[in-house]
Coordinates of C-alpha atoms and ligand atoms in Angstrom, one line a residue:
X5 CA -20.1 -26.5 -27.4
X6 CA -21.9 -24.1 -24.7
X7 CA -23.6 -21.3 -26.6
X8 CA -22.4 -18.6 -23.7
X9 CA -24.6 -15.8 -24.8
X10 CA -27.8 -18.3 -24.5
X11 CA -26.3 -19.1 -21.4
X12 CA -26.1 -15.4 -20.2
X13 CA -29.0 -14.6 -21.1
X14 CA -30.8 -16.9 -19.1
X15 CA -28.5 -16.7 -16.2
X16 CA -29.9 -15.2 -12.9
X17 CA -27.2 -14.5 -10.2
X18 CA -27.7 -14.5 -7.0
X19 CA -26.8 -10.9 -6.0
X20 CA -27.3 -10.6 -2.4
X21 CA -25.2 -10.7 1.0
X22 CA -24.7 -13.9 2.3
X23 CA -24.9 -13.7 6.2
X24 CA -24.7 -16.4 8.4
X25 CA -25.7 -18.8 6.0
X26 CA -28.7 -17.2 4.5
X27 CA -28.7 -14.5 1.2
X28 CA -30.6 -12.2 2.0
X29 CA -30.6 -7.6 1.1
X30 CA -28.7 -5.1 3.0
X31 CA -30.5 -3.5 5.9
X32 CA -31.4 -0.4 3.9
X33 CA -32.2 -2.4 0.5
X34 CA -29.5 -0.6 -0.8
X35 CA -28.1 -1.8 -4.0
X36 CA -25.3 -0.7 -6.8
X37 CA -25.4 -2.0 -10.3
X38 CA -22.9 -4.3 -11.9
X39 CA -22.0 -3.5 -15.6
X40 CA -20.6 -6.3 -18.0
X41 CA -17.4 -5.3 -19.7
X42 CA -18.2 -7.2 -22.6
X43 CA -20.9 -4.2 -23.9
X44 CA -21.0 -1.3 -21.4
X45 CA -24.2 -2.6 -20.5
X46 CA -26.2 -3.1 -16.6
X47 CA -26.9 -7.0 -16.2
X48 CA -27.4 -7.1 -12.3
X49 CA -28.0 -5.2 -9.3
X50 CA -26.3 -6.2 -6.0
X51 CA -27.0 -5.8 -2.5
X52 CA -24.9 -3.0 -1.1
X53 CA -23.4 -3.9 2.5
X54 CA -23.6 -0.6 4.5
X55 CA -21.6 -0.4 8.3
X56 CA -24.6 -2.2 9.8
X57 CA -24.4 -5.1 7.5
X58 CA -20.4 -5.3 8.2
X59 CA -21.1 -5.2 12.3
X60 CA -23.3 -8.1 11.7
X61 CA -21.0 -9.9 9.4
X62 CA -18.4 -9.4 11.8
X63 CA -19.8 -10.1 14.8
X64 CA -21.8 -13.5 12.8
X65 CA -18.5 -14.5 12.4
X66 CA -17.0 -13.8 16.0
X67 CA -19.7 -15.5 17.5
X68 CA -19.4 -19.0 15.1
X69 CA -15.5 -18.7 15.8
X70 CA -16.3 -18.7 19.7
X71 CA -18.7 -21.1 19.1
X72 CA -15.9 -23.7 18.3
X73 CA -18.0 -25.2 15.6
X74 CA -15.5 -24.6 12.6
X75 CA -12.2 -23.3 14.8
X76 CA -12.2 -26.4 17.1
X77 CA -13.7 -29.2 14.9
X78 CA -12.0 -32.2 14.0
X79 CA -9.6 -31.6 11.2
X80 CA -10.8 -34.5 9.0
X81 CA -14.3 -32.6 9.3
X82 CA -13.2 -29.4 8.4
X83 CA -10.8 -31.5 5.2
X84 CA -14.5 -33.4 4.3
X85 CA -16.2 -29.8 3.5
X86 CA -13.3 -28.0 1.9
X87 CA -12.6 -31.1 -0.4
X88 CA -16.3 -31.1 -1.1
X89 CA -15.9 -27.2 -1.8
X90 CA -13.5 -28.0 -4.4
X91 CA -15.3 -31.0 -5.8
X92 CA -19.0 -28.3 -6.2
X93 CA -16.5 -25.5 -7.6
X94 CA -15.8 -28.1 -10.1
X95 CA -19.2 -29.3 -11.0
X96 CA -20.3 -25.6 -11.0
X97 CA -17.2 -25.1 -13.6
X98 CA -19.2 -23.4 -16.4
X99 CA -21.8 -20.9 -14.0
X100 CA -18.6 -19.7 -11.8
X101 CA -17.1 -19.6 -15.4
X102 CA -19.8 -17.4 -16.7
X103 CA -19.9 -15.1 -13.9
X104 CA -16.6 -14.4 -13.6
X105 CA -16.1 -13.8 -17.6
X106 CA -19.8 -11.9 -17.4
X107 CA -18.3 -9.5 -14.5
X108 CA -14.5 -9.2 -15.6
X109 CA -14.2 -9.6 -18.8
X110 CA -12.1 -12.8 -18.9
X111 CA -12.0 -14.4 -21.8
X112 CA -14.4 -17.3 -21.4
X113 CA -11.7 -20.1 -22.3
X114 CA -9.5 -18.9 -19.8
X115 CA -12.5 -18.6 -16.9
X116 CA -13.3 -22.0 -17.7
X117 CA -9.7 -23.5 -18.1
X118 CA -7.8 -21.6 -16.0
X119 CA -9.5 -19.8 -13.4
X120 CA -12.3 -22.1 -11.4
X121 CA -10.1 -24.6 -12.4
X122 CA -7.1 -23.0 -10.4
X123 CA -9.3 -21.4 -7.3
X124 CA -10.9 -25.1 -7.0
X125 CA -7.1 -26.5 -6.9
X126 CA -6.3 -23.9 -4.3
X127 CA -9.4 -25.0 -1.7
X128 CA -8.4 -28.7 -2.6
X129 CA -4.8 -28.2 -1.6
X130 CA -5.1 -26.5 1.9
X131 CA -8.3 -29.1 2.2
X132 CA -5.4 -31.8 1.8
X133 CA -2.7 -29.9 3.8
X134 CA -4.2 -29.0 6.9
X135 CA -3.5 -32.5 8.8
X136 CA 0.1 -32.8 7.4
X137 CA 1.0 -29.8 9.4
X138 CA 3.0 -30.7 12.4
X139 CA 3.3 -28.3 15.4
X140 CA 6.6 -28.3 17.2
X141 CA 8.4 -29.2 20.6
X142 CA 11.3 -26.5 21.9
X143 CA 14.4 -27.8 23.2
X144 CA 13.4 -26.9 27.0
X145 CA 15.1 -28.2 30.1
X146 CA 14.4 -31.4 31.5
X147 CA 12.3 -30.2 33.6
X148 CA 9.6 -28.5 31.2
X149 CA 7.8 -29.9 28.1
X150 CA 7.3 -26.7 25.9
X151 CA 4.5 -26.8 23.2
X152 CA 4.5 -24.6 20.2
X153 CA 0.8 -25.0 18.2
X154 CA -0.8 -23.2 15.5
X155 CA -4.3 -21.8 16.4
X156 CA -6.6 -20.1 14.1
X157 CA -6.6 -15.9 14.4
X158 CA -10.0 -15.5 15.0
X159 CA -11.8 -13.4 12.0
X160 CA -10.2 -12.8 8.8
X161 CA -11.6 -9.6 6.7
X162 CA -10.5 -10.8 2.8
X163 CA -10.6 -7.6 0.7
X164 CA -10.0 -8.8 -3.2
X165 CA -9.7 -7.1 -6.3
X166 CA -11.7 -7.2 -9.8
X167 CA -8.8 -8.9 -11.8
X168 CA -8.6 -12.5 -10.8
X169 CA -11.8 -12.5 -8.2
X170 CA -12.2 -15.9 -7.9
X171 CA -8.8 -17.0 -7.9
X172 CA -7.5 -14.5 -5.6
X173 CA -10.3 -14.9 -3.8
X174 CA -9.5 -19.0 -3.4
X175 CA -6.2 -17.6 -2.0
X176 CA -7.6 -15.6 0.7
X177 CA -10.5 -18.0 2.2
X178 CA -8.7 -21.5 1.2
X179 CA -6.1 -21.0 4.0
X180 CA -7.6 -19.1 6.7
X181 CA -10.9 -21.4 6.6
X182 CA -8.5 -24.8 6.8
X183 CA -7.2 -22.9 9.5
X184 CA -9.5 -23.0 11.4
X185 CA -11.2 -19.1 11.0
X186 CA -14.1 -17.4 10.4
X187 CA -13.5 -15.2 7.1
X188 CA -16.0 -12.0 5.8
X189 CA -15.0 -11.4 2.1
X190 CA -15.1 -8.3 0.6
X191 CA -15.2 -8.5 -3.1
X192 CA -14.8 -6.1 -5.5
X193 CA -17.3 -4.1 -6.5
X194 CA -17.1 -4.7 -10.4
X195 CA -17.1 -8.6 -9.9
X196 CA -19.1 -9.9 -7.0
X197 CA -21.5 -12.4 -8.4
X198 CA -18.4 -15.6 -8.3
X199 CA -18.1 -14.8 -4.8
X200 CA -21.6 -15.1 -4.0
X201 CA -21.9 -18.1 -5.8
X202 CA -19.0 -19.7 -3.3
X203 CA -20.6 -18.8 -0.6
X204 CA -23.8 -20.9 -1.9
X205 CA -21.2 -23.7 -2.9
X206 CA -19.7 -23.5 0.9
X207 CA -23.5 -24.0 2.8
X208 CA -23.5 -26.8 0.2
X209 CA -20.3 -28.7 1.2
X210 CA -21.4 -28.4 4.8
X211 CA -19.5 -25.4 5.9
X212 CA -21.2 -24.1 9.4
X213 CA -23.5 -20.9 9.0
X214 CA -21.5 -17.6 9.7
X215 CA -18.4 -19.2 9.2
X216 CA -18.1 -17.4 5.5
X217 CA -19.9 -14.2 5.4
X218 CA -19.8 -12.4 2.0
X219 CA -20.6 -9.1 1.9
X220 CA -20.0 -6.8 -1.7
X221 CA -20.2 -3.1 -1.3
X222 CA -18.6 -0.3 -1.7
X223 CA -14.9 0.0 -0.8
X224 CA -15.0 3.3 1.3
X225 CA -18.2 2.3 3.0
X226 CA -17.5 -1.6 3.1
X227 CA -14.1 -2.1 2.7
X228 CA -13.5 0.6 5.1
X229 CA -16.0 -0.5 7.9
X230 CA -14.2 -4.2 7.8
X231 CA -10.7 -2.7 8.1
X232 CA -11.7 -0.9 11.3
X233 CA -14.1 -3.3 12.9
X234 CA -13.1 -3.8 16.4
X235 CA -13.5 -7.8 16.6
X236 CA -11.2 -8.7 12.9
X237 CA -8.1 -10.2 13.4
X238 CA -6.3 -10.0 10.5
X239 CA -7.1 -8.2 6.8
X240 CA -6.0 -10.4 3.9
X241 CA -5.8 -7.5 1.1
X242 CA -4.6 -7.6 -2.8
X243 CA -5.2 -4.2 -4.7
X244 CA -3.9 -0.7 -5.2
X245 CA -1.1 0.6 -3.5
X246 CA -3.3 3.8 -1.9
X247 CA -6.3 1.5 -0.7
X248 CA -3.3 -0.7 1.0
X249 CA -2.1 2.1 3.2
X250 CA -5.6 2.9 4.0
X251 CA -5.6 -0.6 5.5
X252 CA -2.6 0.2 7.5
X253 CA -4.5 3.3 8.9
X254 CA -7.6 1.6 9.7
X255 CA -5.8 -1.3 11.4
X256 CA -3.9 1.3 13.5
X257 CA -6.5 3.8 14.5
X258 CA -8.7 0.8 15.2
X259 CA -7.5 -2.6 16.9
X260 CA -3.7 -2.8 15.3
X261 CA -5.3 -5.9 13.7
X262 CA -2.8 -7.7 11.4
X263 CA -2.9 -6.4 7.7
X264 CA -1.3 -8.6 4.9
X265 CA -1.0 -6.7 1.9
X266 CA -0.5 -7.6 -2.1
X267 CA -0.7 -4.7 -4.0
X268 CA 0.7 -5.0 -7.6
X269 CA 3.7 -4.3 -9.6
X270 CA 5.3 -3.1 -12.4
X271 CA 7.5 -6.1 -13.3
X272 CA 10.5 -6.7 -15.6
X273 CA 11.4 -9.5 -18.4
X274 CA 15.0 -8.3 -18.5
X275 CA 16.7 -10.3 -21.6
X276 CA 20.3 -9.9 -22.4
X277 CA 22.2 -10.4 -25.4
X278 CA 22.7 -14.4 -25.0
X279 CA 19.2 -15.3 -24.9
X280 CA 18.7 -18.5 -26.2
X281 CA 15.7 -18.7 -28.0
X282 CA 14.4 -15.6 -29.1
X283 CA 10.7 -16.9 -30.2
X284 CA 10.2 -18.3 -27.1
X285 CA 11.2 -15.5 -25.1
X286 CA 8.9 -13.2 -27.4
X287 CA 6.2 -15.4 -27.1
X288 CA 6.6 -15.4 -23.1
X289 CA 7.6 -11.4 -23.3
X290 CA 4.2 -11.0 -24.7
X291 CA 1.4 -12.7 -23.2
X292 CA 3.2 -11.7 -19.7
X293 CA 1.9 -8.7 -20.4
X294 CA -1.5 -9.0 -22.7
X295 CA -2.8 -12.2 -21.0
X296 CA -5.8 -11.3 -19.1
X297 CA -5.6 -7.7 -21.0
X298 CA -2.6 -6.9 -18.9
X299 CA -5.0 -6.6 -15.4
X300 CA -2.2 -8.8 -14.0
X301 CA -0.6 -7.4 -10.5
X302 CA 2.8 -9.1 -11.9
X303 CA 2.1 -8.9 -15.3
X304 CA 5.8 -8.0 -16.9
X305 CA 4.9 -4.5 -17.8
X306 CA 8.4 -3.7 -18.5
X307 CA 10.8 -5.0 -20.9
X308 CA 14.5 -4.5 -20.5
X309 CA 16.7 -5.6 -23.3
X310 CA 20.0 -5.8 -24.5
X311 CA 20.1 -3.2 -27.4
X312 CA 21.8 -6.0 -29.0
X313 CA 18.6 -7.9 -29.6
X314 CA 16.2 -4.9 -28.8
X315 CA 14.8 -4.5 -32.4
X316 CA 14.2 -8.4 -33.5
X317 CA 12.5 -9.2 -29.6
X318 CA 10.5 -6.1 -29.9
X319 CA 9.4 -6.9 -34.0
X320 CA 8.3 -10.1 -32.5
X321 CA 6.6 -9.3 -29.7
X322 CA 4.5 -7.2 -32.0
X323 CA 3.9 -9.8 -34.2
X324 CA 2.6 -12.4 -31.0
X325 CA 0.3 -8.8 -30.1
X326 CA -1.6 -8.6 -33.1
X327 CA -1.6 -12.2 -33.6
X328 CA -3.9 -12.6 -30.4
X329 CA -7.7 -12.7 -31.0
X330 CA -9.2 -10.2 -29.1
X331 CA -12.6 -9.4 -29.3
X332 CA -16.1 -10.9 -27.0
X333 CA -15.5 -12.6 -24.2
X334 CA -18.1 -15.3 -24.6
X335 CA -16.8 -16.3 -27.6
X336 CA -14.6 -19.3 -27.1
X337 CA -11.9 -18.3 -29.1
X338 CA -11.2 -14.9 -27.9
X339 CA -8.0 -15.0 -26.4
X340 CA -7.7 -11.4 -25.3
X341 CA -10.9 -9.6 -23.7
X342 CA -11.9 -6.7 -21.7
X343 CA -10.3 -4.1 -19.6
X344 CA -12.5 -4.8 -16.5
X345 CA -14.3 -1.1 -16.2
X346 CA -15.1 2.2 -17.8
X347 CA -12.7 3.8 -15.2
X348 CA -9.9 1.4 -15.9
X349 CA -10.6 1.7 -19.5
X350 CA -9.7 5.6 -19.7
X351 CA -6.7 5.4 -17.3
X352 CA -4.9 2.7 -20.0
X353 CA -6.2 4.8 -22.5
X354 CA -4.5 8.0 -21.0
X355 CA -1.5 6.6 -20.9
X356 CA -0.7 7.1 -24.8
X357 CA -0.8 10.8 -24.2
X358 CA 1.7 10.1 -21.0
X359 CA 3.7 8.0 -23.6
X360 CA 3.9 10.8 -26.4
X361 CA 4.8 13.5 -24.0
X362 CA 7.8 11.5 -22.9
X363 CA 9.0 11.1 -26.9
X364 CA 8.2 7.4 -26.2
X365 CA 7.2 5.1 -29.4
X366 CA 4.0 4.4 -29.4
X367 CA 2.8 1.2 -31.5
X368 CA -0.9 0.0 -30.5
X369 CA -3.1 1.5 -27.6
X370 CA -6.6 2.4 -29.4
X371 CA -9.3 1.1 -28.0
X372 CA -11.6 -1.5 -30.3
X373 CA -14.8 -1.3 -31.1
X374 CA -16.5 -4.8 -32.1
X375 CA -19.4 -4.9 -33.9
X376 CA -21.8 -5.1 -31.7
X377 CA -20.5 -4.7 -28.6
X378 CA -19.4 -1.2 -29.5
X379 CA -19.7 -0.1 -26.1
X380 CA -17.6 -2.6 -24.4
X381 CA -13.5 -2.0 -22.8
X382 CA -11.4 -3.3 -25.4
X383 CA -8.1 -2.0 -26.3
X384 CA -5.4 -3.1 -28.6
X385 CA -2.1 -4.9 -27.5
X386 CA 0.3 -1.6 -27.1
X387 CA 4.2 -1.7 -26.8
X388 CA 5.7 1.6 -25.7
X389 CA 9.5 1.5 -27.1
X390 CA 12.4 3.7 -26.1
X391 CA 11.2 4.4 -22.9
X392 CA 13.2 6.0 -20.3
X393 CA 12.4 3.7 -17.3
X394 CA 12.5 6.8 -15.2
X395 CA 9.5 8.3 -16.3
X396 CA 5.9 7.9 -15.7
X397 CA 5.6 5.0 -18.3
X398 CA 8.3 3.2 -17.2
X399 CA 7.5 3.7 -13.0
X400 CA 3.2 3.6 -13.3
X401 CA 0.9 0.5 -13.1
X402 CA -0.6 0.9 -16.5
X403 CA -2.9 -2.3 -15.7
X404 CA -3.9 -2.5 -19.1
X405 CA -2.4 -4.1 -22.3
X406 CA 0.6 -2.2 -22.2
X407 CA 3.9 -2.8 -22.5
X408 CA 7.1 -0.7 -21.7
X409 CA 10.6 -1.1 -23.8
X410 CA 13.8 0.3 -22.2
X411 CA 17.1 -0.1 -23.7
X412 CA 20.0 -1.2 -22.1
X413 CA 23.4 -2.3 -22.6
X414 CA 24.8 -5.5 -20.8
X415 CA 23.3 -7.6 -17.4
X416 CA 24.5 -4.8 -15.0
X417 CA 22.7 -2.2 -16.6
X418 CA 19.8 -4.3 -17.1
X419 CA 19.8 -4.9 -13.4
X420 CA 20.3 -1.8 -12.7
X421 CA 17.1 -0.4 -14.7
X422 CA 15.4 -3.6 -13.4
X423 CA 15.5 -2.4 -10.0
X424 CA 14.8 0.9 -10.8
X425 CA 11.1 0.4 -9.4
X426 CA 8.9 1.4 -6.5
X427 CA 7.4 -1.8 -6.6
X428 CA 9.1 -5.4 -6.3
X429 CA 6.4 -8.5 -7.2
X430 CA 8.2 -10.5 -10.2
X431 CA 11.0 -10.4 -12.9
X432 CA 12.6 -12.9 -15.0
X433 CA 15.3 -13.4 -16.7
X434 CA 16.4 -14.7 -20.2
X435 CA 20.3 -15.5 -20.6
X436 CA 22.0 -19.0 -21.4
X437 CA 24.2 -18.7 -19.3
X438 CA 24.1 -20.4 -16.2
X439 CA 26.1 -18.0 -13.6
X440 CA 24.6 -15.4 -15.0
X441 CA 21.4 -16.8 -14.4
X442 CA 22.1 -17.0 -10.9
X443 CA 23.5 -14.0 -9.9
X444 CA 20.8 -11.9 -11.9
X445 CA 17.8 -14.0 -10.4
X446 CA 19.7 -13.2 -6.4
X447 CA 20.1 -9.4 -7.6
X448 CA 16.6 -8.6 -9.2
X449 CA 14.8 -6.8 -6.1
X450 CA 11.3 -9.3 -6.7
X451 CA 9.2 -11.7 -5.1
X452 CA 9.0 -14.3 -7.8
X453 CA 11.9 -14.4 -10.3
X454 CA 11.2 -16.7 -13.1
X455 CA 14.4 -17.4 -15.5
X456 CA 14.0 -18.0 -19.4
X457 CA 10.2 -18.5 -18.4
X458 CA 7.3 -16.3 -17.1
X459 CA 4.7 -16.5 -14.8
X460 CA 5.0 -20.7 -14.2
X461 CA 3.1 -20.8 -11.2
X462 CA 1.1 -23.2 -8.7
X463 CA -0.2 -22.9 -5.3
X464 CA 3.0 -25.1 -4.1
X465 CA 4.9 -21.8 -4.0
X466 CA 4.7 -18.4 -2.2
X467 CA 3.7 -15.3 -3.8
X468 CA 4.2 -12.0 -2.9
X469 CA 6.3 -8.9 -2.9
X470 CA 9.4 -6.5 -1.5
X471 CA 9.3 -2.5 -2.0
X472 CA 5.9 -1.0 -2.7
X473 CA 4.4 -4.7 -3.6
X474 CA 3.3 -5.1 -0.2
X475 CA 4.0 -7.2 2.2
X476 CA 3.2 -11.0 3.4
X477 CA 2.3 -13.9 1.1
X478 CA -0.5 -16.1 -0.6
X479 CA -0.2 -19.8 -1.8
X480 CA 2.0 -22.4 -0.2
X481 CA 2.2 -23.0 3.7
X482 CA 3.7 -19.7 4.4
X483 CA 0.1 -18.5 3.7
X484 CA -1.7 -21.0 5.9
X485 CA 1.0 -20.0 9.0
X486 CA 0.0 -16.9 8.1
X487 CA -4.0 -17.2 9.3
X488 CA -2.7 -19.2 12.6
X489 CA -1.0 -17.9 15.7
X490 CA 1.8 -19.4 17.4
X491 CA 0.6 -20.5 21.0
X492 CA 3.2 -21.8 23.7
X493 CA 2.4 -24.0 25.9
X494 CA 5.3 -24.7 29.1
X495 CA 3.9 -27.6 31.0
X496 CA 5.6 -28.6 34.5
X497 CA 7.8 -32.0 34.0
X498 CA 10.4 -31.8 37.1
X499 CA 10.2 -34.9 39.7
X500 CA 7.3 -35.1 41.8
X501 CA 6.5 -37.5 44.3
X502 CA 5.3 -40.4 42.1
X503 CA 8.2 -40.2 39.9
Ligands
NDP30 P1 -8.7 -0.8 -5.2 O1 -7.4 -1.0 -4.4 O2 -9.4 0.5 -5.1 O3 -9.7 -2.0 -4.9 C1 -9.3 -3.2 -4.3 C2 -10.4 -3.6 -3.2 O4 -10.3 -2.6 -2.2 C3 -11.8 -3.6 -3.7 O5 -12.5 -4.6 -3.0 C4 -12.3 -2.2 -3.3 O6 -13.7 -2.1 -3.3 C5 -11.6 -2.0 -2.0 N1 -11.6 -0.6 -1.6 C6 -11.5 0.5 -2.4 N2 -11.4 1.6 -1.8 C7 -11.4 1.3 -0.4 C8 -11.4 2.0 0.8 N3 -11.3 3.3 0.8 N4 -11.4 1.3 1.9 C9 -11.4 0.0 1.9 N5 -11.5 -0.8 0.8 C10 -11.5 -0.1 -0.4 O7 -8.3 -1.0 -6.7 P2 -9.0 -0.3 -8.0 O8 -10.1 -1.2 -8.3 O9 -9.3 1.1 -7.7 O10 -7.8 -0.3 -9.0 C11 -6.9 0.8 -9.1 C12 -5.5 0.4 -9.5 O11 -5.0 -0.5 -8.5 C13 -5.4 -0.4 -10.8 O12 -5.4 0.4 -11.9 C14 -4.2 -1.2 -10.6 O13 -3.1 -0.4 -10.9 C15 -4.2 -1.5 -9.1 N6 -4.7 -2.8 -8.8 C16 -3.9 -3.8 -8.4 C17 -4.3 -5.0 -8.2 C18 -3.4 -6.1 -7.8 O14 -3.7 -7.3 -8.1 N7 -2.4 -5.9 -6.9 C19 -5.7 -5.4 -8.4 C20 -6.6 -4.3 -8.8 C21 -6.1 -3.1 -9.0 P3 -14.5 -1.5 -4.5 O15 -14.4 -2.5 -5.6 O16 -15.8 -1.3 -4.0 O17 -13.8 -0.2 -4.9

């Protein structure tokens, strides 16, 4: 077994840009320090990309997509380095694993099992895809032959968040690179050091300098100076609802680039009275909430249930909460680890007082200080009961290990308070009852609707929102069409003097 604190210890990230195939510091040396969740304390400093650093990104990656030698090469070439991507992301399993469980707070099973393993699946699949997609022929007159191909967009500017960096981060680059395009990625501030270490993976597999440019920094100086940058094509964004519209500004006071947004949720696990199996749907209730400390954009932060089996679901629920090790994330059996920040941290925190000024029940919420690691984000399982879904518990992205109990009475009112969202990512639903089934999973207002299951998921599928969740979609071949651009071609075919 890995001893993960020996390996910590001894690790040293790389922690700066990675521009047109070399690391190397921001222009000004500028730098901003990452903290590990696990104990409050500094473990590395990153290069800071200012505006200059983002031009050069930029235009790096304008140039290498003019150049051709990525955008126009052979698509078995461009298959041989993504495949080999995956295959390094694989051997590199445990140091990706470590960084990402170092900078997030993942538990380190979970790192190891779930998340390289899933982001290397991702880059294998488009790897595998792109020569299966077909372009079309249009029904033109005889006369005409009318092409309709896919081209790569040009640049994309990937902006990812700090709760599933590396996976959504696979979601972003995998398509738009077997695409054909030149991607700068933005990651998140708090967890920057996986992505730095796929950029040194890429080089390895043969990708062409410039064609992935990685560039952490600060999201207002950054984030901000890729959204408006002249010469990006499209920004590929996942995060908070505000820094999404900010997108949408930059996009339109700049170049009216394309922006795809993901940008969270506040999902229900709506179970009425007939649900079949009760410990399966508590079992599923709960770690569609705690799993990954509830820093899940569909995590089912709310449950709606049938007052008929409100108490026993929510007494076990409870019971699958506090059975759930929490505790170091570099401890192998640590099932539930850290919220991912300070900031973070508070705002779940807060959220008790929001809970006990609404007359809500409040079981869990404290934070948890393990010996040791006193300093570090943890916080108890919490399940708010008798909420009313109207208010601020029931309608805010806690993001935290929180989750919210309304009660209601029958599948129309369950629907009914299901809906009763800004946002529209997931929702499930448990019945046994086949029609039912059916016409709860067309009426819930959602991306994703799982029934008597949650969160089953696979790159096979598209995922994405309605409402406030955004728009546009990662996974599946919906999100490679989405880097490419329809071209049409009309070629000449009428008679001509040869034939
Ligand atoms: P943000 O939306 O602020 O961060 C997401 C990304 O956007 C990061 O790379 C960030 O950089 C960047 N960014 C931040 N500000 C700007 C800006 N002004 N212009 C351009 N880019 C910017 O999420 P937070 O980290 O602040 O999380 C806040 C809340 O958002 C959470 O509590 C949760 O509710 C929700 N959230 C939803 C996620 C989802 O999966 N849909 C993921 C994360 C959060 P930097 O890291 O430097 O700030």
């Amino acid at each position: 077994m890995t001893d993960w604190i020996a390996a910590a210890a001894a690790l040293r990230p790389e922690t700066r840009l990675f521009l047109d195939g070399e690391f190397r510091p921001s222009s000004d040396g500028g730098t901003f320090d990452t903290i590990t969740p696990r104990d409050g304390k500094v473990f590395a400093a990153v290069s800071s990309a200012n505006e200059e650093d983002i031009d050069r990104a930029v235009r790096g990656a304008a140039a290498t997509f003019e150049s051709g030698v990525w955008s126009r090469a052979d698509r078995r070439t461009r298959q041989a380095v993504l495949l080999r991507l995956a295959d390094l992301m694989l051997e590199n399993r445990e140091e990706l694993a470590l960084l990402e469980s170092l900078d997030s707070g993942h538990p380190i099973s979970d790192s190891l099992n779930v998340d390289v393993p899933n982001a290397a699946r991702t880059v294998r699949w488009y790897a595998e895809a792109l020569d299966k997609v077909y372009d079309e022929i249009a029904p033109a007159p005889e006369s005409a032959l009318a092409l309709i191909s896919r081209e790569p967009l040009g640049v994309i500017g990937a902006v990812v968040p700090w709760n599933y960096p590396l996976i959504i981060t696979a979601w972003k680059i995998a398509p738009a690179l077997a695409a054909g395009n030149s991607v700068v990625l933005k990651p998140a501030e708090l967890t920057s050091l996986s992505a730095l270490k796929l950029a040194g993976l890429a080089a390895e597999a043969g990708l062409p300098a410039g064609v992935l440019q990685v560039v952490p920094g600060l999201g207002r100086v950054a984030g901000q100076a890729l959204g408006r940058h002249p010469l990006v094509d499209k920004i590929a964004f996942t995060g908070s609802p505000a820094v999404g519209r900010g997108f949408l500004t930059y996009a339109g006071e700049s170049n009216g680039k394309q922006v795809s947004l993901e940008l969270g949720g506040k999902s229900a696990q709506l179970v009425l009275a007939d649900v079949e199996d009760l410990d399966a749907c508590a079992s599923a209730v709960a770690w569609g909430i705690f799993y990954n400390a509830g820093q899940t954009c569909h995590g089912g932060s709310r449950l709606v249930v049938d007052a008929r089996v409100h108490d026993e679901l929510v007494e076990k629920v409870i019971a699958v909460g506090s059975s759930l090790v929490l505790g170091d994330p570099l401890d192998e059996s640590t099932q539930l680890g850290t919220i991912a920040s300070r900031v973070q941290l508070d705002r779940v925190l807060s959220y008790t007082e929001v809970a006990r000024s609404e007359g809500v029940t409040v079981n869990g919420g404290s934070q948890v200080r393990p010996v040791g690691l006193e300093n570090g984000y943890y916080v108890e399982p919490t399940v708010y009961d008798h909420v009313d879904n109207s208010g601020r518990i029931g309608q805010e992205e806690i993001f935290g290990p929180a989750l919210s109990v309304s009660v209601v009475e029958g599948a129309a009112e369950g629907v009914r308070v299901a809906n009763e969202s800004a946002y529209g990512l997931a929702a499930s639903v448990w019945t046994s009852d086949l029609r039912t089934a059916h016409r709860v999973a067309r009426d819930l207002r959602a991306g994703t609707v799982w029934v008597n299951t949650f969160d089953v998921a696979d790159v096979i599928t598209p995922f994405g929102g309605v409402k406030q969740s955004g728009a546009g979609r990662d996974r599946s071949l919906h999100a490679f069409d989405s880097y490419t651009s329809l071209k049409t071609t009309w070629i000449d075919i009428a008679p001509g003097p040869n034939y």
